């Protein structure tokens, strides 16, 4: 175990049990933040050099040391573990071991309090970029299926009861639109977090003319969190916003997964999942189970639980409190697991096979009743009268086909006027934003 960064004498050593309690799982969670912490430290070094607190030689050496650490961490030759109190201390310990005095200068003008905020924000924003890209990829995969097989009729359900004729395309385009909403929310949240907390130190600034704006620019952030108290008070709140965006996407993933698990039952048999996306039973030789989509459906609870856990920690007065460390594990864990579930989305969308005959056969004559009532109303019969007349005769829809019903569904957004190009425009706009800045 290395000495804690704040320790100057052996007598200050906390008991090993106490040290383990303080670090907890935190140092392991810091593995997810480590590259972000290193990146922010590199920016901080540049800032210190620009104000003359670090000379150019030390700054160059520190930058090279940080690059080497990032490299060793990626390769697994540097392991962040309980030898260190946290990732922040590990960076300083590594640089000091490698560079001596230069390493001991790296923490000038900052605190672990703003260091952890900078690392968390960078992790959150990188995660939100992945979330935006993944939800767009799911939407795109869905729209590709719409183009290929979208016109196949299927029942539209309300209350899981057959309602009116619809199409496979309408179902899948509906999910695509939801995922585009999710991508926009992820992007908006990314923008909302576009501010640098680095240089607020322990929460009250420092007696140095830190180049906070230059450091922010190096980190790709467009403005500062000005006030150090605001920076500390945003801890946890920023995480909640990021998890809210993740949760929105996971709710939609759950809907889709639910639809698939339902439609793959023999009772429906509307869709089939390929063997690569199902598992066998250990006991029942006849089974193929949709475990993959079931675990996708189960991805949301981790996110919801993390939001509750984080919000529970935040009952605190202003400023930094070590309690805040307890927001890290639920955040990192929920974000990592949630993104992993979403990452399989495009594969599932592409893998589903559609049984168009089964779907079509599930559309019965009763389902034209709404068309007939609305037609009569459009021709002048008061709607309620038309409704009653058709209700006593719902099965009598001779000669009607799903295609005719769908061709007449001209209300904006409905089957005959889906205006899918508007959805594609939103998708493309977001994709080009991702391609041009920040990926
Ligand atoms: N691991 C700590 C956290 O996540 C880092 C900050 C420690 N700061 C302190 N003043 N003890 O909050």
Tab-separated table of C-alpha atoms in Angstrom, residues 97-320:
chain	number	residue	atom	x	y	z
A	97	UNK	CA	7.907	7.449	-8.897
A	98	UNK	CA	8.778	8.098	-12.520
A	99	UNK	CA	9.703	11.795	-12.475
A	100	UNK	CA	10.484	12.748	-8.885
A	101	UNK	CA	9.868	16.431	-8.156
A	102	UNK	CA	7.932	17.090	-11.349
A	103	UNK	CA	5.423	14.472	-10.215
A	104	UNK	CA	5.143	16.143	-6.853
A	105	UNK	CA	4.158	19.381	-8.597
A	106	UNK	CA	1.222	18.014	-10.601
A	107	UNK	CA	-1.399	18.645	-7.943
A	108	UNK	CA	-0.594	22.382	-7.697
A	109	UNK	CA	-3.792	24.425	-7.614
A	110	UNK	CA	-6.227	21.566	-7.675
A	111	UNK	CA	-7.993	19.287	-5.253
A	112	UNK	CA	-9.216	15.757	-5.643
A	113	UNK	CA	-12.629	17.376	-5.250
A	114	UNK	CA	-12.477	19.123	-8.636
A	115	UNK	CA	-10.341	16.335	-10.104
A	116	UNK	CA	-13.060	13.749	-9.522
A	117	UNK	CA	-15.685	16.112	-10.932
A	118	UNK	CA	-13.633	16.583	-14.102
A	119	UNK	CA	-13.125	12.840	-14.525
A	120	UNK	CA	-16.789	12.039	-13.874
A	121	UNK	CA	-17.992	14.677	-16.288
A	122	UNK	CA	-15.672	13.419	-18.996
A	123	UNK	CA	-16.868	9.832	-18.381
A	124	UNK	CA	-20.506	10.983	-18.413
A	125	UNK	CA	-20.072	12.877	-21.665
A	126	UNK	CA	-18.245	10.020	-23.366
A	127	UNK	CA	-21.039	7.695	-22.207
A	128	UNK	CA	-23.668	10.079	-23.558
A	129	UNK	CA	-21.885	10.145	-26.914
A	130	UNK	CA	-22.022	6.365	-26.979
A	131	UNK	CA	-25.671	6.509	-25.948
A	132	UNK	CA	-26.477	8.922	-28.775
A	133	UNK	CA	-24.618	6.818	-31.334
A	134	UNK	CA	-26.154	3.550	-30.109
A	135	UNK	CA	-29.742	4.787	-30.043
A	136	UNK	CA	-29.245	6.207	-33.537
A	137	UNK	CA	-27.847	2.865	-34.697
A	138	UNK	CA	-30.914	1.089	-33.309
A	139	UNK	CA	-33.216	3.601	-35.027
A	140	UNK	CA	-31.363	3.142	-38.310
A	141	UNK	CA	-31.523	-0.642	-38.077
A	142	UNK	CA	-35.266	-0.412	-37.393
A	143	UNK	CA	-35.825	1.894	-40.380
A	144	UNK	CA	-33.881	-0.491	-42.631
A	145	UNK	CA	-36.355	-3.232	-41.651
A	146	UNK	CA	-39.225	-0.809	-42.309
A	147	UNK	CA	-37.884	-0.251	-45.840
A	148	UNK	CA	-37.544	-3.986	-46.455
A	149	UNK	CA	-40.716	-5.464	-44.953
A	150	UNK	CA	-42.649	-2.514	-43.579
A	151	UNK	CA	-45.776	-2.901	-45.697
A	152	UNK	CA	-46.660	-6.362	-44.335
A	153	UNK	CA	-49.992	-6.035	-42.491
A	154	UNK	CA	-50.238	-6.982	-38.842
A	155	UNK	CA	-52.858	-6.305	-36.196
A	156	UNK	CA	-52.612	-3.090	-34.262
A	157	UNK	CA	-53.352	-3.783	-30.604
A	158	UNK	CA	-54.656	-1.753	-27.721
A	159	UNK	CA	-54.867	-3.440	-24.302
A	160	UNK	CA	-53.259	-6.384	-26.152
A	161	UNK	CA	-56.643	-6.845	-27.853
A	162	UNK	CA	-56.932	-6.754	-31.644
A	163	UNK	CA	-57.924	-3.217	-32.590
A	164	UNK	CA	-57.357	-2.113	-36.215
A	165	UNK	CA	-55.176	-3.301	-39.115
A	166	UNK	CA	-51.636	-1.979	-38.957
A	167	UNK	CA	-48.263	-2.926	-40.419
A	168	UNK	CA	-44.912	-4.285	-39.331
A	169	UNK	CA	-43.455	-1.002	-40.562
A	170	UNK	CA	-45.705	1.029	-38.335
A	171	UNK	CA	-44.649	-0.966	-35.283
A	172	UNK	CA	-40.931	-0.731	-36.089
A	173	UNK	CA	-41.006	2.915	-37.225
A	174	UNK	CA	-42.749	3.732	-33.956
A	175	UNK	CA	-39.861	2.210	-32.043
A	176	UNK	CA	-37.389	4.020	-34.314
A	177	UNK	CA	-38.993	7.374	-33.538
A	178	UNK	CA	-38.727	6.642	-29.823
A	179	UNK	CA	-35.027	5.843	-30.167
A	180	UNK	CA	-34.464	9.079	-32.097
A	181	UNK	CA	-36.123	10.912	-29.179
A	182	UNK	CA	-33.705	9.106	-26.880
A	183	UNK	CA	-30.717	10.076	-29.017
A	184	UNK	CA	-31.808	13.720	-28.874
A	185	UNK	CA	-32.204	13.567	-25.109
A	186	UNK	CA	-28.736	12.022	-24.766
A	187	UNK	CA	-27.272	14.756	-26.942
A	188	UNK	CA	-29.104	17.527	-25.072
A	189	UNK	CA	-27.821	16.112	-21.785
A	190	UNK	CA	-24.298	16.006	-23.233
A	191	UNK	CA	-24.661	19.718	-24.065
A	192	UNK	CA	-26.074	20.467	-20.640
A	193	UNK	CA	-22.896	18.997	-19.162
A	194	UNK	CA	-20.668	21.048	-21.474
A	195	UNK	CA	-18.924	22.963	-18.682
A	196	UNK	CA	-15.617	22.479	-16.896
A	197	UNK	CA	-15.473	22.146	-13.112
A	198	UNK	CA	-11.665	21.819	-13.202
A	199	UNK	CA	-9.864	24.615	-11.386
A	200	UNK	CA	-12.527	25.166	-8.734
A	201	UNK	CA	-10.172	23.209	-6.441
A	202	UNK	CA	-11.715	22.149	-3.163
A	203	UNK	CA	-14.744	24.297	-3.951
A	204	UNK	CA	-13.426	27.799	-3.290
A	205	UNK	CA	-10.799	28.462	-5.976
A	206	UNK	CA	-7.084	29.065	-5.324
A	207	UNK	CA	-4.658	31.973	-5.121
A	208	UNK	CA	-3.309	31.369	-8.648
A	209	UNK	CA	-4.478	32.872	-11.950
A	210	UNK	CA	-5.353	29.434	-13.299
A	211	UNK	CA	-6.036	29.263	-17.030
A	212	UNK	CA	-9.359	27.559	-16.458
A	213	UNK	CA	-10.739	28.629	-19.848
A	214	UNK	CA	-7.751	27.177	-21.698
A	215	UNK	CA	-8.006	23.928	-19.734
A	216	UNK	CA	-11.723	23.736	-20.533
A	217	UNK	CA	-10.983	24.252	-24.227
A	218	UNK	CA	-8.371	21.475	-24.151
A	219	UNK	CA	-10.986	19.205	-22.648
A	220	UNK	CA	-13.450	20.084	-25.403
A	221	UNK	CA	-15.737	21.958	-23.025
A	222	UNK	CA	-17.238	25.266	-24.079
A	223	UNK	CA	-17.704	27.007	-20.755
A	224	UNK	CA	-16.841	26.906	-17.067
A	225	UNK	CA	-18.808	25.905	-14.049
A	226	UNK	CA	-17.869	29.233	-12.507
A	227	UNK	CA	-18.562	28.855	-8.833
A	228	UNK	CA	-16.813	26.109	-6.879
A	229	UNK	CA	-19.825	25.516	-4.663
A	230	UNK	CA	-21.990	25.109	-7.767
A	231	UNK	CA	-19.417	22.658	-9.131
A	232	UNK	CA	-19.541	20.513	-5.982
A	233	UNK	CA	-23.313	20.780	-5.668
A	234	UNK	CA	-23.673	19.467	-9.236
A	235	UNK	CA	-22.027	16.189	-8.250
A	236	UNK	CA	-24.645	13.492	-8.389
A	237	UNK	CA	-27.053	15.839	-10.137
A	238	UNK	CA	-25.034	15.549	-13.348
A	239	UNK	CA	-25.007	11.766	-12.904
A	240	UNK	CA	-28.775	11.736	-12.426
A	241	UNK	CA	-29.251	13.667	-15.664
A	242	UNK	CA	-27.028	11.219	-17.563
A	243	UNK	CA	-28.881	8.241	-16.071
A	244	UNK	CA	-32.186	9.861	-16.947
A	245	UNK	CA	-31.098	9.890	-20.588
A	246	UNK	CA	-29.896	6.294	-20.321
A	247	UNK	CA	-33.151	5.282	-18.640
A	248	UNK	CA	-35.248	6.760	-21.453
A	249	UNK	CA	-33.433	4.543	-23.958
A	250	UNK	CA	-33.662	1.506	-21.699
A	251	UNK	CA	-37.411	1.978	-21.314
A	252	UNK	CA	-37.713	1.817	-25.095
A	253	UNK	CA	-35.405	-1.171	-25.265
A	254	UNK	CA	-37.642	-2.847	-22.714
A	255	UNK	CA	-40.754	-2.162	-24.835
A	256	UNK	CA	-39.092	-3.666	-27.863
A	257	UNK	CA	-37.809	-6.652	-25.908
A	258	UNK	CA	-41.266	-7.197	-24.459
A	259	UNK	CA	-42.844	-7.101	-27.928
A	260	UNK	CA	-40.355	-9.672	-29.160
A	261	UNK	CA	-40.753	-12.013	-26.219
A	262	UNK	CA	-44.513	-11.864	-26.714
A	263	UNK	CA	-44.518	-12.166	-30.501
A	264	UNK	CA	-42.108	-15.113	-30.486
A	265	UNK	CA	-44.493	-17.243	-28.413
A	266	UNK	CA	-46.199	-19.999	-30.370
A	267	UNK	CA	-49.488	-18.361	-29.510
A	268	UNK	CA	-48.501	-15.359	-31.649
A	269	UNK	CA	-45.655	-16.751	-33.771
A	270	UNK	CA	-45.367	-13.377	-35.521
A	271	UNK	CA	-41.580	-13.253	-35.253
A	272	UNK	CA	-38.699	-15.631	-34.779
A	273	UNK	CA	-35.348	-14.990	-33.188
A	274	UNK	CA	-32.297	-16.656	-34.736
A	275	UNK	CA	-30.497	-19.357	-32.780
A	276	UNK	CA	-27.659	-16.917	-32.145
A	277	UNK	CA	-30.057	-14.820	-30.076
A	278	UNK	CA	-31.756	-17.584	-28.141
A	279	UNK	CA	-30.611	-20.259	-25.721
A	280	UNK	CA	-31.551	-23.864	-25.104
A	281	UNK	CA	-32.979	-25.329	-21.929
A	282	UNK	CA	-30.804	-27.462	-19.636
A	283	UNK	CA	-33.723	-29.826	-19.127
A	284	UNK	CA	-36.295	-29.496	-21.865
A	285	UNK	CA	-34.939	-30.604	-25.240
A	286	UNK	CA	-37.791	-28.907	-27.078
A	287	UNK	CA	-37.021	-25.398	-25.899
A	288	UNK	CA	-35.442	-22.293	-27.420
A	289	UNK	CA	-35.663	-19.389	-25.020
A	290	UNK	CA	-35.443	-15.651	-25.719
A	291	UNK	CA	-32.953	-15.016	-22.887
A	292	UNK	CA	-31.182	-12.238	-24.746
A	293	UNK	CA	-34.263	-10.076	-25.139
A	294	UNK	CA	-35.344	-10.949	-21.610
A	295	UNK	CA	-32.069	-9.634	-20.206
A	296	UNK	CA	-32.475	-6.532	-22.373
A	297	UNK	CA	-35.884	-6.087	-20.793
A	298	UNK	CA	-34.220	-6.407	-17.384
A	299	UNK	CA	-31.609	-3.708	-18.051
A	300	UNK	CA	-33.732	-0.793	-16.889
A	301	UNK	CA	-34.005	-1.727	-13.190
A	302	UNK	CA	-30.264	-1.260	-12.599
A	303	UNK	CA	-30.541	2.268	-13.951
A	304	UNK	CA	-33.653	3.044	-11.927
A	305	UNK	CA	-32.019	1.656	-8.787
A	306	UNK	CA	-28.899	3.745	-9.356
A	307	UNK	CA	-31.001	6.894	-9.712
A	308	UNK	CA	-32.683	6.228	-6.374
A	309	UNK	CA	-29.360	5.387	-4.724
A	310	UNK	CA	-27.673	8.553	-5.992
A	311	UNK	CA	-30.593	10.806	-5.109
A	312	UNK	CA	-30.556	9.297	-1.612
A	313	UNK	CA	-26.891	10.233	-1.133
A	314	UNK	CA	-27.518	13.844	-2.178
A	315	UNK	CA	-29.285	14.916	1.001
A	316	UNK	CA	-26.249	16.987	2.014
A	317	UNK	CA	-25.325	20.571	2.766
A	318	UNK	CA	-23.376	22.583	0.166
A	319	UNK	CA	-19.818	21.731	-0.804
A	320	UNK	CA	-17.810	18.513	-0.913
